[in-house]
């Protein structure tokens, strides 16, 4: 079947038939455009109560992030622009890397452990993991592939973890294959394949930008990586998505890889590849008895009305393929096919099929190695988010499938929830539910279920992280509803994985050092007194911490649903900054006037204001609706030097031909002036910030692909605007912030943090130490001398505020202090190459999660030898002296 060209496929995971049938017709003759999808959703959402609908949030996440990566007309941006920019940035960081301490380097803050759960209903997690692979001879060593956080390794059975791919241009991983003859050789699929069911060529996800670079390889256990011959430059778009890689167990130069563009075969360890099957491949498995026998599953995508769902078999390790007679509907009914082979009987194979509503169509089973197939309808939709009695689900996004090692009749399925069958898939009972309603459980949205061959333990990868059990036991819904706890006992292996994906970040701005950050899929993270908790629930969005009352925290979920707690998140209640019920952005902005305690502003179609800490709100603007619908405020800022000056940015709405707009008030909201003239109104305004000392000077940042249109500045309260984008890469700028106590301007981008040098009109990358992930937000804590950034996939990071504030130090950021070797066994030296540095120095050793594991004082020597007993992993050495600070990372093997 000719490979489908997924030009503009629709959305991810539609929940039920009402949503799928009324929002987008699966029999649409041509692929939907982005604008058509937005219009369809907007029309559908007016006819239902979104609070009572399930799974629509996946579309809105996708839409929100897509619009950051469209062009200036709301059309798909060129993916080559994205990858070229991040590749260049990654290469620049590598060139700048030395053994010297860097004064402007970042180090991790966390979250460093699985947080405590104060949400009251949802199982908490740390971040999405797509896959797992096991060392062939060492049961304590295995590797996970994180959606936006790269490959992580544990050598002690999940007690601690180390990232291996922070320096790659992108850090999204969908598969890991380990050479069984030489475990130091590994191959990874560098992409996020889980979004194959959404508009691939739209490249729309800022938080789930899923395009890939193909297959990469390491021969030194992950210390260094190189592209194989199966690599892409993203002009290939969806073809760059590789789902699965298999290495021949005895002829380890032979590889097979499959993905959107079909099947590829290599005979020289990945140097060259042959395209052997031209059909979208969703899965690939190998016969454990005869490694030359492979099975592949292809798919049909409903919203593009293209492709073909089928099962193929190869008996020559992928050189040739034969489509099997399965009676699976090739088009019109079945989209995805997921395969699972019984380890105890290699002739027994199950195929889970996903219908047009992303629920379960049924299970196909063969007991004769694919010669004949039986269709099974278990009578329960194991892919739904409830008890399986309703249609729909998320099968194109999350689907794990596995057969018990010793009993071919025991089958495990993971979707939103986890199910098991003990009678050959004829019936299923639940193993877990995504909420805590029935007791301890695992996180929702399961992507991978795998058995460790050496121990028999079963591992589950999901949107919350990684879980392990020795035995999976199900029970009936009747027992669950009668209060019987889930019988399966899980071990959570998320501590040490700094992989959270954050939207927004706030600091308490006082010596308590409290932090709050809104996380994708994992509620709102709250840090206080050295402890992380998740609070409020939902997808965490924007937030606020009261600098005077250390018990007060405000957070939000999508579309401006705000929660308030005055006891550190233990208890909470809703507050309503939107008294008129206006439209709200996915991430609704909330800001504080720190010169007037208790004064907050939130943005909807208009600006709301509270003067009592968020309890009561009044609308203080009356922006004219641009058409028959209104557009949402996407960014707000109040001047530090004049509380009467407030800037508000309204987002572009391509589907209604509504341009973006910018407003300012200089009298506290009594009157507002449209100051859009001079700005590119066809771009999405991501943030606004005001000079620390001059209320007339403000900055606005923009997303999307429009070369040279990233940051604009006004010096006269918006009467005119100056483009100061200069040398910024053609990528979204997600936020701009001025440094307190100065007018230094920082920009958070999809490739790290940049600082503006007004003297030379250039932007300088100040991203040393940061992994190559999206920087979403920037926050400050002056009393603690900290700058924080939150990333989408690698948690929260910090550096010294005083260092960034010293432009000269940043321009000459390497201290003349050396750490050698940077790859060691816990023994290394710190060499003072410049004898004029004032003593003493404090040395802190921080692990990858931000935990302090060692500290000492250095004085009186030129060379300081350190002999530390540290577990293998990545660490950060932080030096602090009199007006001096620096960071250098190192790896302990």
JSON list of N, CA, C and O in Angstrom, two decimals, residues 649-698:
[
{"chain": "A", "resi": 649, "resn": "UNK", "atom": "N", "xyz": [-1.56, 42.06, 25.69]},
{"chain": "A", "resi": 649, "resn": "UNK", "atom": "CA", "xyz": [-1.45, 41.54, 24.33]},
{"chain": "A", "resi": 649, "resn": "UNK", "atom": "C", "xyz": [-2.56, 40.55, 24.08]},
{"chain": "A", "resi": 649, "resn": "UNK", "atom": "O", "xyz": [-2.83, 39.67, 24.90]},
{"chain": "A", "resi": 650, "resn": "UNK", "atom": "N", "xyz": [-3.24, 40.70, 22.92]},
{"chain": "A", "resi": 650, "resn": "UNK", "atom": "CA", "xyz": [-4.29, 39.78, 22.53]},
{"chain": "A", "resi": 650, "resn": "UNK", "atom": "C", "xyz": [-3.80, 38.92, 21.36]},
{"chain": "A", "resi": 650, "resn": "UNK", "atom": "O", "xyz": [-3.17, 39.42, 20.43]},
{"chain": "A", "resi": 651, "resn": "UNK", "atom": "N", "xyz": [-4.10, 37.66, 21.40]},
{"chain": "A", "resi": 651, "resn": "UNK", "atom": "CA", "xyz": [-3.55, 36.70, 20.45]},
{"chain": "A", "resi": 651, "resn": "UNK", "atom": "C", "xyz": [-4.19, 36.79, 19.07]},
{"chain": "A", "resi": 651, "resn": "UNK", "atom": "O", "xyz": [-5.35, 37.21, 18.92]},
{"chain": "A", "resi": 652, "resn": "UNK", "atom": "N", "xyz": [-3.46, 36.39, 18.06]},
{"chain": "A", "resi": 652, "resn": "UNK", "atom": "CA", "xyz": [-3.99, 36.28, 16.71]},
{"chain": "A", "resi": 652, "resn": "UNK", "atom": "C", "xyz": [-4.91, 35.08, 16.64]},
{"chain": "A", "resi": 652, "resn": "UNK", "atom": "O", "xyz": [-4.73, 34.08, 17.31]},
{"chain": "A", "resi": 653, "resn": "UNK", "atom": "N", "xyz": [-5.97, 35.20, 15.83]},
{"chain": "A", "resi": 653, "resn": "UNK", "atom": "CA", "xyz": [-6.91, 34.11, 15.59]},
{"chain": "A", "resi": 653, "resn": "UNK", "atom": "C", "xyz": [-7.05, 33.90, 14.08]},
{"chain": "A", "resi": 653, "resn": "UNK", "atom": "O", "xyz": [-7.86, 34.52, 13.41]},
{"chain": "A", "resi": 654, "resn": "UNK", "atom": "N", "xyz": [-6.21, 33.02, 13.54]},
{"chain": "A", "resi": 654, "resn": "UNK", "atom": "CA", "xyz": [-6.17, 32.84, 12.09]},
{"chain": "A", "resi": 654, "resn": "UNK", "atom": "C", "xyz": [-7.50, 32.32, 11.54]},
{"chain": "A", "resi": 654, "resn": "UNK", "atom": "O", "xyz": [-7.93, 32.72, 10.45]},
{"chain": "A", "resi": 655, "resn": "UNK", "atom": "N", "xyz": [-8.17, 31.44, 12.30]},
{"chain": "A", "resi": 655, "resn": "UNK", "atom": "CA", "xyz": [-9.36, 30.81, 11.75]},
{"chain": "A", "resi": 655, "resn": "UNK", "atom": "C", "xyz": [-10.50, 31.80, 11.56]},
{"chain": "A", "resi": 655, "resn": "UNK", "atom": "O", "xyz": [-11.43, 31.54, 10.79]},
{"chain": "A", "resi": 656, "resn": "UNK", "atom": "N", "xyz": [-10.45, 32.95, 12.26]},
{"chain": "A", "resi": 656, "resn": "UNK", "atom": "CA", "xyz": [-11.47, 33.98, 12.10]},
{"chain": "A", "resi": 656, "resn": "UNK", "atom": "C", "xyz": [-10.90, 35.23, 11.41]},
{"chain": "A", "resi": 656, "resn": "UNK", "atom": "O", "xyz": [-11.58, 36.26, 11.36]},
{"chain": "A", "resi": 657, "resn": "UNK", "atom": "N", "xyz": [-9.68, 35.13, 10.92]},
{"chain": "A", "resi": 657, "resn": "UNK", "atom": "CA", "xyz": [-9.00, 36.29, 10.30]},
{"chain": "A", "resi": 657, "resn": "UNK", "atom": "C", "xyz": [-8.91, 37.47, 11.26]},
{"chain": "A", "resi": 657, "resn": "UNK", "atom": "O", "xyz": [-9.06, 38.63, 10.86]},
{"chain": "A", "resi": 658, "resn": "UNK", "atom": "N", "xyz": [-8.68, 37.17, 12.54]},
{"chain": "A", "resi": 658, "resn": "UNK", "atom": "CA", "xyz": [-8.54, 38.21, 13.56]},
{"chain": "A", "resi": 658, "resn": "UNK", "atom": "C", "xyz": [-7.07, 38.41, 13.85]},
{"chain": "A", "resi": 658, "resn": "UNK", "atom": "O", "xyz": [-6.39, 37.46, 14.28]},
{"chain": "A", "resi": 659, "resn": "UNK", "atom": "N", "xyz": [-6.54, 39.60, 13.65]},
{"chain": "A", "resi": 659, "resn": "UNK", "atom": "CA", "xyz": [-5.12, 39.83, 13.94]},
{"chain": "A", "resi": 659, "resn": "UNK", "atom": "C", "xyz": [-4.87, 39.96, 15.44]},
{"chain": "A", "resi": 659, "resn": "UNK", "atom": "O", "xyz": [-5.80, 40.16, 16.23]},
{"chain": "A", "resi": 660, "resn": "UNK", "atom": "N", "xyz": [-3.63, 39.84, 15.82]},
{"chain": "A", "resi": 660, "resn": "UNK", "atom": "CA", "xyz": [-3.26, 40.14, 17.19]},
{"chain": "A", "resi": 660, "resn": "UNK", "atom": "C", "xyz": [-3.32, 41.63, 17.46]},
{"chain": "A", "resi": 660, "resn": "UNK", "atom": "O", "xyz": [-3.35, 42.45, 16.53]},
{"chain": "A", "resi": 661, "resn": "UNK", "atom": "N", "xyz": [-3.34, 42.00, 18.73]},
{"chain": "A", "resi": 661, "resn": "UNK", "atom": "CA", "xyz": [-3.41, 43.42, 19.07]},
{"chain": "A", "resi": 661, "resn": "UNK", "atom": "C", "xyz": [-2.73, 43.66, 20.41]},
{"chain": "A", "resi": 661, "resn": "UNK", "atom": "O", "xyz": [-2.60, 42.75, 21.23]},
{"chain": "A", "resi": 662, "resn": "UNK", "atom": "N", "xyz": [-2.31, 44.92, 20.62]},
{"chain": "A", "resi": 662, "resn": "UNK", "atom": "CA", "xyz": [-1.63, 45.31, 21.85]},
{"chain": "A", "resi": 662, "resn": "UNK", "atom": "C", "xyz": [-2.27, 46.58, 22.38]},
{"chain": "A", "resi": 662, "resn": "UNK", "atom": "O", "xyz": [-2.56, 47.51, 21.63]},
{"chain": "A", "resi": 663, "resn": "UNK", "atom": "N", "xyz": [-2.48, 46.60, 23.72]},
{"chain": "A", "resi": 663, "resn": "UNK", "atom": "CA", "xyz": [-3.09, 47.76, 24.36]},
{"chain": "A", "resi": 663, "resn": "UNK", "atom": "C", "xyz": [-2.23, 48.20, 25.55]},
{"chain": "A", "resi": 663, "resn": "UNK", "atom": "O", "xyz": [-1.50, 47.39, 26.14]},
{"chain": "A", "resi": 664, "resn": "UNK", "atom": "N", "xyz": [-2.38, 49.48, 25.91]},
{"chain": "A", "resi": 664, "resn": "UNK", "atom": "CA", "xyz": [-1.73, 50.00, 27.09]},
{"chain": "A", "resi": 664, "resn": "UNK", "atom": "C", "xyz": [-2.67, 50.97, 27.80]},
{"chain": "A", "resi": 664, "resn": "UNK", "atom": "O", "xyz": [-3.49, 51.65, 27.15]},
{"chain": "A", "resi": 665, "resn": "UNK", "atom": "N", "xyz": [-2.60, 50.98, 29.11]},
{"chain": "A", "resi": 665, "resn": "UNK", "atom": "CA", "xyz": [-3.28, 52.01, 29.90]},
{"chain": "A", "resi": 665, "resn": "UNK", "atom": "C", "xyz": [-2.23, 52.70, 30.76]},
{"chain": "A", "resi": 665, "resn": "UNK", "atom": "O", "xyz": [-1.30, 52.06, 31.26]},
{"chain": "A", "resi": 666, "resn": "UNK", "atom": "N", "xyz": [-2.36, 54.01, 30.92]},
{"chain": "A", "resi": 666, "resn": "UNK", "atom": "CA", "xyz": [-1.44, 54.77, 31.77]},
{"chain": "A", "resi": 666, "resn": "UNK", "atom": "C", "xyz": [-2.15, 55.34, 32.99]},
{"chain": "A", "resi": 666, "resn": "UNK", "atom": "O", "xyz": [-1.57, 56.09, 33.77]},
{"chain": "A", "resi": 667, "resn": "UNK", "atom": "N", "xyz": [-3.43, 54.95, 33.16]},
{"chain": "A", "resi": 667, "resn": "UNK", "atom": "CA", "xyz": [-4.20, 55.46, 34.29]},
{"chain": "A", "resi": 667, "resn": "UNK", "atom": "C", "xyz": [-4.88, 54.32, 35.05]},
{"chain": "A", "resi": 667, "resn": "UNK", "atom": "O", "xyz": [-5.99, 54.47, 35.55]},
{"chain": "A", "resi": 668, "resn": "UNK", "atom": "N", "xyz": [-4.22, 53.18, 35.11]},
{"chain": "A", "resi": 668, "resn": "UNK", "atom": "CA", "xyz": [-4.72, 52.07, 35.90]},
{"chain": "A", "resi": 668, "resn": "UNK", "atom": "C", "xyz": [-5.90, 51.34, 35.31]},
{"chain": "A", "resi": 668, "resn": "UNK", "atom": "O", "xyz": [-6.55, 50.56, 36.02]},
{"chain": "A", "resi": 669, "resn": "UNK", "atom": "N", "xyz": [-6.21, 51.58, 34.05]},
{"chain": "A", "resi": 669, "resn": "UNK", "atom": "CA", "xyz": [-7.29, 50.85, 33.39]},
{"chain": "A", "resi": 669, "resn": "UNK", "atom": "C", "xyz": [-8.50, 51.68, 33.06]},
{"chain": "A", "resi": 669, "resn": "UNK", "atom": "O", "xyz": [-9.44, 51.16, 32.45]},
{"chain": "A", "resi": 670, "resn": "UNK", "atom": "N", "xyz": [-8.50, 52.95, 33.45]},
{"chain": "A", "resi": 670, "resn": "UNK", "atom": "CA", "xyz": [-9.66, 53.79, 33.11]},
{"chain": "A", "resi": 670, "resn": "UNK", "atom": "C", "xyz": [-9.77, 53.98, 31.60]},
{"chain": "A", "resi": 670, "resn": "UNK", "atom": "O", "xyz": [-10.86, 54.00, 31.03]},
{"chain": "A", "resi": 671, "resn": "UNK", "atom": "N", "xyz": [-8.63, 54.12, 30.95]},
{"chain": "A", "resi": 671, "resn": "UNK", "atom": "CA", "xyz": [-8.59, 54.31, 29.50]},
{"chain": "A", "resi": 671, "resn": "UNK", "atom": "C", "xyz": [-7.48, 53.43, 28.92]},
{"chain": "A", "resi": 671, "resn": "UNK", "atom": "O", "xyz": [-6.40, 53.30, 29.50]},
{"chain": "A", "resi": 672, "resn": "UNK", "atom": "N", "xyz": [-7.77, 52.85, 27.76]},
{"chain": "A", "resi": 672, "resn": "UNK", "atom": "CA", "xyz": [-6.80, 51.98, 27.08]},
{"chain": "A", "resi": 672, "resn": "UNK", "atom": "C", "xyz": [-6.57, 52.48, 25.66]},
{"chain": "A", "resi": 672, "resn": "UNK", "atom": "O", "xyz": [-7.49, 52.98, 25.01]},
{"chain": "A", "resi": 673, "resn": "UNK", "atom": "N", "xyz": [-5.36, 52.35, 25.19]},
{"chain": "A", "resi": 673, "resn": "UNK", "atom": "CA", "xyz": [-4.98, 52.79, 23.84]},
{"chain": "A", "resi": 673, "resn": "UNK", "atom": "C", "xyz": [-4.48, 51.59, 23.05]},
{"chain": "A", "resi": 673, "resn": "UNK", "atom": "O", "xyz": [-3.66, 50.80, 23.54]},
{"chain": "A", "resi": 674, "resn": "UNK", "atom": "N", "xyz": [-4.99, 51.46, 21.82]},
{"chain": "A", "resi": 674, "resn": "UNK", "atom": "CA", "xyz": [-4.51, 50.42, 20.92]},
{"chain": "A", "resi": 674, "resn": "UNK", "atom": "C", "xyz": [-3.15, 50.83, 20.37]},
{"chain": "A", "resi": 674, "resn": "UNK", "atom": "O", "xyz": [-3.01, 51.85, 19.71]},
{"chain": "A", "resi": 675, "resn": "UNK", "atom": "N", "xyz": [-2.12, 50.05, 20.68]},
{"chain": "A", "resi": 675, "resn": "UNK", "atom": "CA", "xyz": [-0.75, 50.38, 20.27]},
{"chain": "A", "resi": 675, "resn": "UNK", "atom": "C", "xyz": [-0.17, 49.30, 19.35]},
{"chain": "A", "resi": 675, "resn": "UNK", "atom": "O", "xyz": [1.04, 49.07, 19.30]},
{"chain": "A", "resi": 676, "resn": "UNK", "atom": "N", "xyz": [-1.05, 48.66, 18.57]},
{"chain": "A", "resi": 676, "resn": "UNK", "atom": "CA", "xyz": [-0.61, 47.57, 17.71]},
{"chain": "A", "resi": 676, "resn": "UNK", "atom": "C", "xyz": [0.20, 48.07, 16.52]},
{"chain": "A", "resi": 676, "resn": "UNK", "atom": "O", "xyz": [1.07, 47.34, 16.01]},
{"chain": "A", "resi": 677, "resn": "UNK", "atom": "N", "xyz": [-0.08, 49.27, 16.05]},
{"chain": "A", "resi": 677, "resn": "UNK", "atom": "CA", "xyz": [0.60, 49.79, 14.86]},
{"chain": "A", "resi": 677, "resn": "UNK", "atom": "C", "xyz": [2.12, 49.71, 15.05]},
{"chain": "A", "resi": 677, "resn": "UNK", "atom": "O", "xyz": [2.65, 50.16, 16.06]},
{"chain": "A", "resi": 678, "resn": "UNK", "atom": "N", "xyz": [2.78, 49.13, 14.07]},
{"chain": "A", "resi": 678, "resn": "UNK", "atom": "CA", "xyz": [4.23, 48.96, 14.15]},
{"chain": "A", "resi": 678, "resn": "UNK", "atom": "C", "xyz": [4.65, 47.57, 14.57]},
{"chain": "A", "resi": 678, "resn": "UNK", "atom": "O", "xyz": [5.84, 47.23, 14.51]},
{"chain": "A", "resi": 679, "resn": "UNK", "atom": "N", "xyz": [3.69, 46.75, 15.03]},
{"chain": "A", "resi": 679, "resn": "UNK", "atom": "CA", "xyz": [3.97, 45.36, 15.39]},
{"chain": "A", "resi": 679, "resn": "UNK", "atom": "C", "xyz": [3.44, 44.42, 14.30]},
{"chain": "A", "resi": 679, "resn": "UNK", "atom": "O", "xyz": [2.44, 44.73, 13.65]},
{"chain": "A", "resi": 680, "resn": "UNK", "atom": "N", "xyz": [4.07, 43.29, 14.12]},
{"chain": "A", "resi": 680, "resn": "UNK", "atom": "CA", "xyz": [3.51, 42.29, 13.19]},
{"chain": "A", "resi": 680, "resn": "UNK", "atom": "C", "xyz": [2.30, 41.62, 13.83]},
{"chain": "A", "resi": 680, "resn": "UNK", "atom": "O", "xyz": [2.43, 40.76, 14.69]},
{"chain": "A", "resi": 681, "resn": "UNK", "atom": "N", "xyz": [1.10, 42.03, 13.40]},
{"chain": "A", "resi": 681, "resn": "UNK", "atom": "CA", "xyz": [-0.12, 41.56, 14.06]},
{"chain": "A", "resi": 681, "resn": "UNK", "atom": "C", "xyz": [-0.55, 40.17, 13.59]},
{"chain": "A", "resi": 681, "resn": "UNK", "atom": "O", "xyz": [-1.60, 39.68, 14.00]},
{"chain": "A", "resi": 682, "resn": "UNK", "atom": "N", "xyz": [0.25, 39.54, 12.73]},
{"chain": "A", "resi": 682, "resn": "UNK", "atom": "CA", "xyz": [-0.08, 38.20, 12.27]},
{"chain": "A", "resi": 682, "resn": "UNK", "atom": "C", "xyz": [0.67, 37.13, 13.06]},
{"chain": "A", "resi": 682, "resn": "UNK", "atom": "O", "xyz": [0.60, 35.94, 12.73]},
{"chain": "A", "resi": 683, "resn": "UNK", "atom": "N", "xyz": [1.36, 37.54, 14.13]},
{"chain": "A", "resi": 683, "resn": "UNK", "atom": "CA", "xyz": [2.11, 36.60, 14.95]},
{"chain": "A", "resi": 683, "resn": "UNK", "atom": "C", "xyz": [1.50, 36.50, 16.34]},
{"chain": "A", "resi": 683, "resn": "UNK", "atom": "O", "xyz": [0.86, 37.43, 16.82]},
{"chain": "A", "resi": 684, "resn": "UNK", "atom": "N", "xyz": [1.73, 35.36, 16.99]},
{"chain": "A", "resi": 684, "resn": "UNK", "atom": "CA", "xyz": [1.22, 35.12, 18.32]},
{"chain": "A", "resi": 684, "resn": "UNK", "atom": "C", "xyz": [2.12, 35.81, 19.34]},
{"chain": "A", "resi": 684, "resn": "UNK", "atom": "O", "xyz": [3.32, 35.55, 19.39]},
{"chain": "A", "resi": 685, "resn": "UNK", "atom": "N", "xyz": [1.55, 36.70, 20.17]},
{"chain": "A", "resi": 685, "resn": "UNK", "atom": "CA", "xyz": [2.31, 37.40, 21.20]},
{"chain": "A", "resi": 685, "resn": "UNK", "atom": "C", "xyz": [2.42, 36.50, 22.44]},
{"chain": "A", "resi": 685, "resn": "UNK", "atom": "O", "xyz": [1.43, 36.20, 23.10]},
{"chain": "A", "resi": 686, "resn": "UNK", "atom": "N", "xyz": [3.63, 36.09, 22.75]},
{"chain": "A", "resi": 686, "resn": "UNK", "atom": "CA", "xyz": [3.82, 35.13, 23.84]},
{"chain": "A", "resi": 686, "resn": "UNK", "atom": "C", "xyz": [4.03, 35.79, 25.20]},
{"chain": "A", "resi": 686, "resn": "UNK", "atom": "O", "xyz": [3.66, 35.22, 26.22]},
{"chain": "A", "resi": 687, "resn": "UNK", "atom": "N", "xyz": [4.62, 36.98, 25.22]},
{"chain": "A", "resi": 687, "resn": "UNK", "atom": "CA", "xyz": [4.83, 37.63, 26.52]},
{"chain": "A", "resi": 687, "resn": "UNK", "atom": "C", "xyz": [5.07, 39.12, 26.32]},
{"chain": "A", "resi": 687, "resn": "UNK", "atom": "O", "xyz": [5.43, 39.57, 25.22]},
{"chain": "A", "resi": 688, "resn": "UNK", "atom": "N", "xyz": [4.86, 39.86, 27.40]},
{"chain": "A", "resi": 688, "resn": "UNK", "atom": "CA", "xyz": [5.14, 41.30, 27.45]},
{"chain": "A", "resi": 688, "resn": "UNK", "atom": "C", "xyz": [5.89, 41.58, 28.73]},
{"chain": "A", "resi": 688, "resn": "UNK", "atom": "O", "xyz": [5.60, 40.97, 29.77]},
{"chain": "A", "resi": 689, "resn": "UNK", "atom": "N", "xyz": [6.87, 42.47, 28.68]},
{"chain": "A", "resi": 689, "resn": "UNK", "atom": "CA", "xyz": [7.56, 42.87, 29.90]},
{"chain": "A", "resi": 689, "resn": "UNK", "atom": "C", "xyz": [7.91, 44.35, 29.80]},
{"chain": "A", "resi": 689, "resn": "UNK", "atom": "O", "xyz": [8.04, 44.90, 28.70]},
{"chain": "A", "resi": 690, "resn": "UNK", "atom": "N", "xyz": [8.07, 44.98, 30.97]},
{"chain": "A", "resi": 690, "resn": "UNK", "atom": "CA", "xyz": [8.29, 46.42, 31.04]},
{"chain": "A", "resi": 690, "resn": "UNK", "atom": "C", "xyz": [9.64, 46.68, 31.69]},
{"chain": "A", "resi": 690, "resn": "UNK", "atom": "O", "xyz": [10.05, 45.96, 32.62]},
{"chain": "A", "resi": 691, "resn": "UNK", "atom": "N", "xyz": [10.33, 47.69, 31.22]},
{"chain": "A", "resi": 691, "resn": "UNK", "atom": "CA", "xyz": [11.59, 48.12, 31.83]},
{"chain": "A", "resi": 691, "resn": "UNK", "atom": "C", "xyz": [11.42, 48.30, 33.33]},
{"chain": "A", "resi": 691, "resn": "UNK", "atom": "O", "xyz": [10.37, 48.76, 33.81]},
{"chain": "A", "resi": 692, "resn": "UNK", "atom": "N", "xyz": [12.44, 47.96, 34.08]},
{"chain": "A", "resi": 692, "resn": "UNK", "atom": "CA", "xyz": [12.39, 48.08, 35.53]},
{"chain": "A", "resi": 692, "resn": "UNK", "atom": "C", "xyz": [12.30, 49.53, 36.00]},
{"chain": "A", "resi": 692, "resn": "UNK", "atom": "O", "xyz": [11.78, 49.81, 37.08]},
{"chain": "A", "resi": 693, "resn": "UNK", "atom": "N", "xyz": [12.77, 50.45, 35.16]},
{"chain": "A", "resi": 693, "resn": "UNK", "atom": "CA", "xyz": [12.87, 51.85, 35.60]},
{"chain": "A", "resi": 693, "resn": "UNK", "atom": "C", "xyz": [12.05, 52.83, 34.77]},
{"chain": "A", "resi": 693, "resn": "UNK", "atom": "O", "xyz": [11.87, 53.97, 35.18]},
{"chain": "A", "resi": 694, "resn": "UNK", "atom": "N", "xyz": [11.56, 52.40, 33.61]},
{"chain": "A", "resi": 694, "resn": "UNK", "atom": "CA", "xyz": [10.86, 53.31, 32.71]},
{"chain": "A", "resi": 694, "resn": "UNK", "atom": "C", "xyz": [9.59, 52.65, 32.21]},
{"chain": "A", "resi": 694, "resn": "UNK", "atom": "O", "xyz": [9.64, 51.70, 31.42]},
{"chain": "A", "resi": 695, "resn": "UNK", "atom": "N", "xyz": [8.44, 53.14, 32.65]},
{"chain": "A", "resi": 695, "resn": "UNK", "atom": "CA", "xyz": [7.16, 52.52, 32.29]},
{"chain": "A", "resi": 695, "resn": "UNK", "atom": "C", "xyz": [6.85, 52.68, 30.81]},
{"chain": "A", "resi": 695, "resn": "UNK", "atom": "O", "xyz": [5.99, 51.95, 30.27]},
{"chain": "A", "resi": 696, "resn": "UNK", "atom": "N", "xyz": [7.51, 53.60, 30.14]},
{"chain": "A", "resi": 696, "resn": "UNK", "atom": "CA", "xyz": [7.26, 53.79, 28.71]},
{"chain": "A", "resi": 696, "resn": "UNK", "atom": "C", "xyz": [8.01, 52.80, 27.84]},
{"chain": "A", "resi": 696, "resn": "UNK", "atom": "O", "xyz": [7.75, 52.70, 26.65]},
{"chain": "A", "resi": 697, "resn": "UNK", "atom": "N", "xyz": [8.95, 52.09, 28.44]},
{"chain": "A", "resi": 697, "resn": "UNK", "atom": "CA", "xyz": [9.75, 51.14, 27.68]},
{"chain": "A", "resi": 697, "resn": "UNK", "atom": "C", "xyz": [9.25, 49.72, 27.97]},
{"chain": "A", "resi": 697, "resn": "UNK", "atom": "O", "xyz": [9.22, 49.28, 29.12]},
{"chain": "A", "resi": 698, "resn": "UNK", "atom": "N", "xyz": [8.84, 49.05, 26.92]},
{"chain": "A", "resi": 698, "resn": "UNK", "atom": "CA", "xyz": [8.29, 47.71, 27.06]},
{"chain": "A", "resi": 698, "resn": "UNK", "atom": "C", "xyz": [8.75, 46.84, 25.90]},
{"chain": "A", "resi": 698, "resn": "UNK", "atom": "O", "xyz": [9.21, 47.34, 24.86]}
]
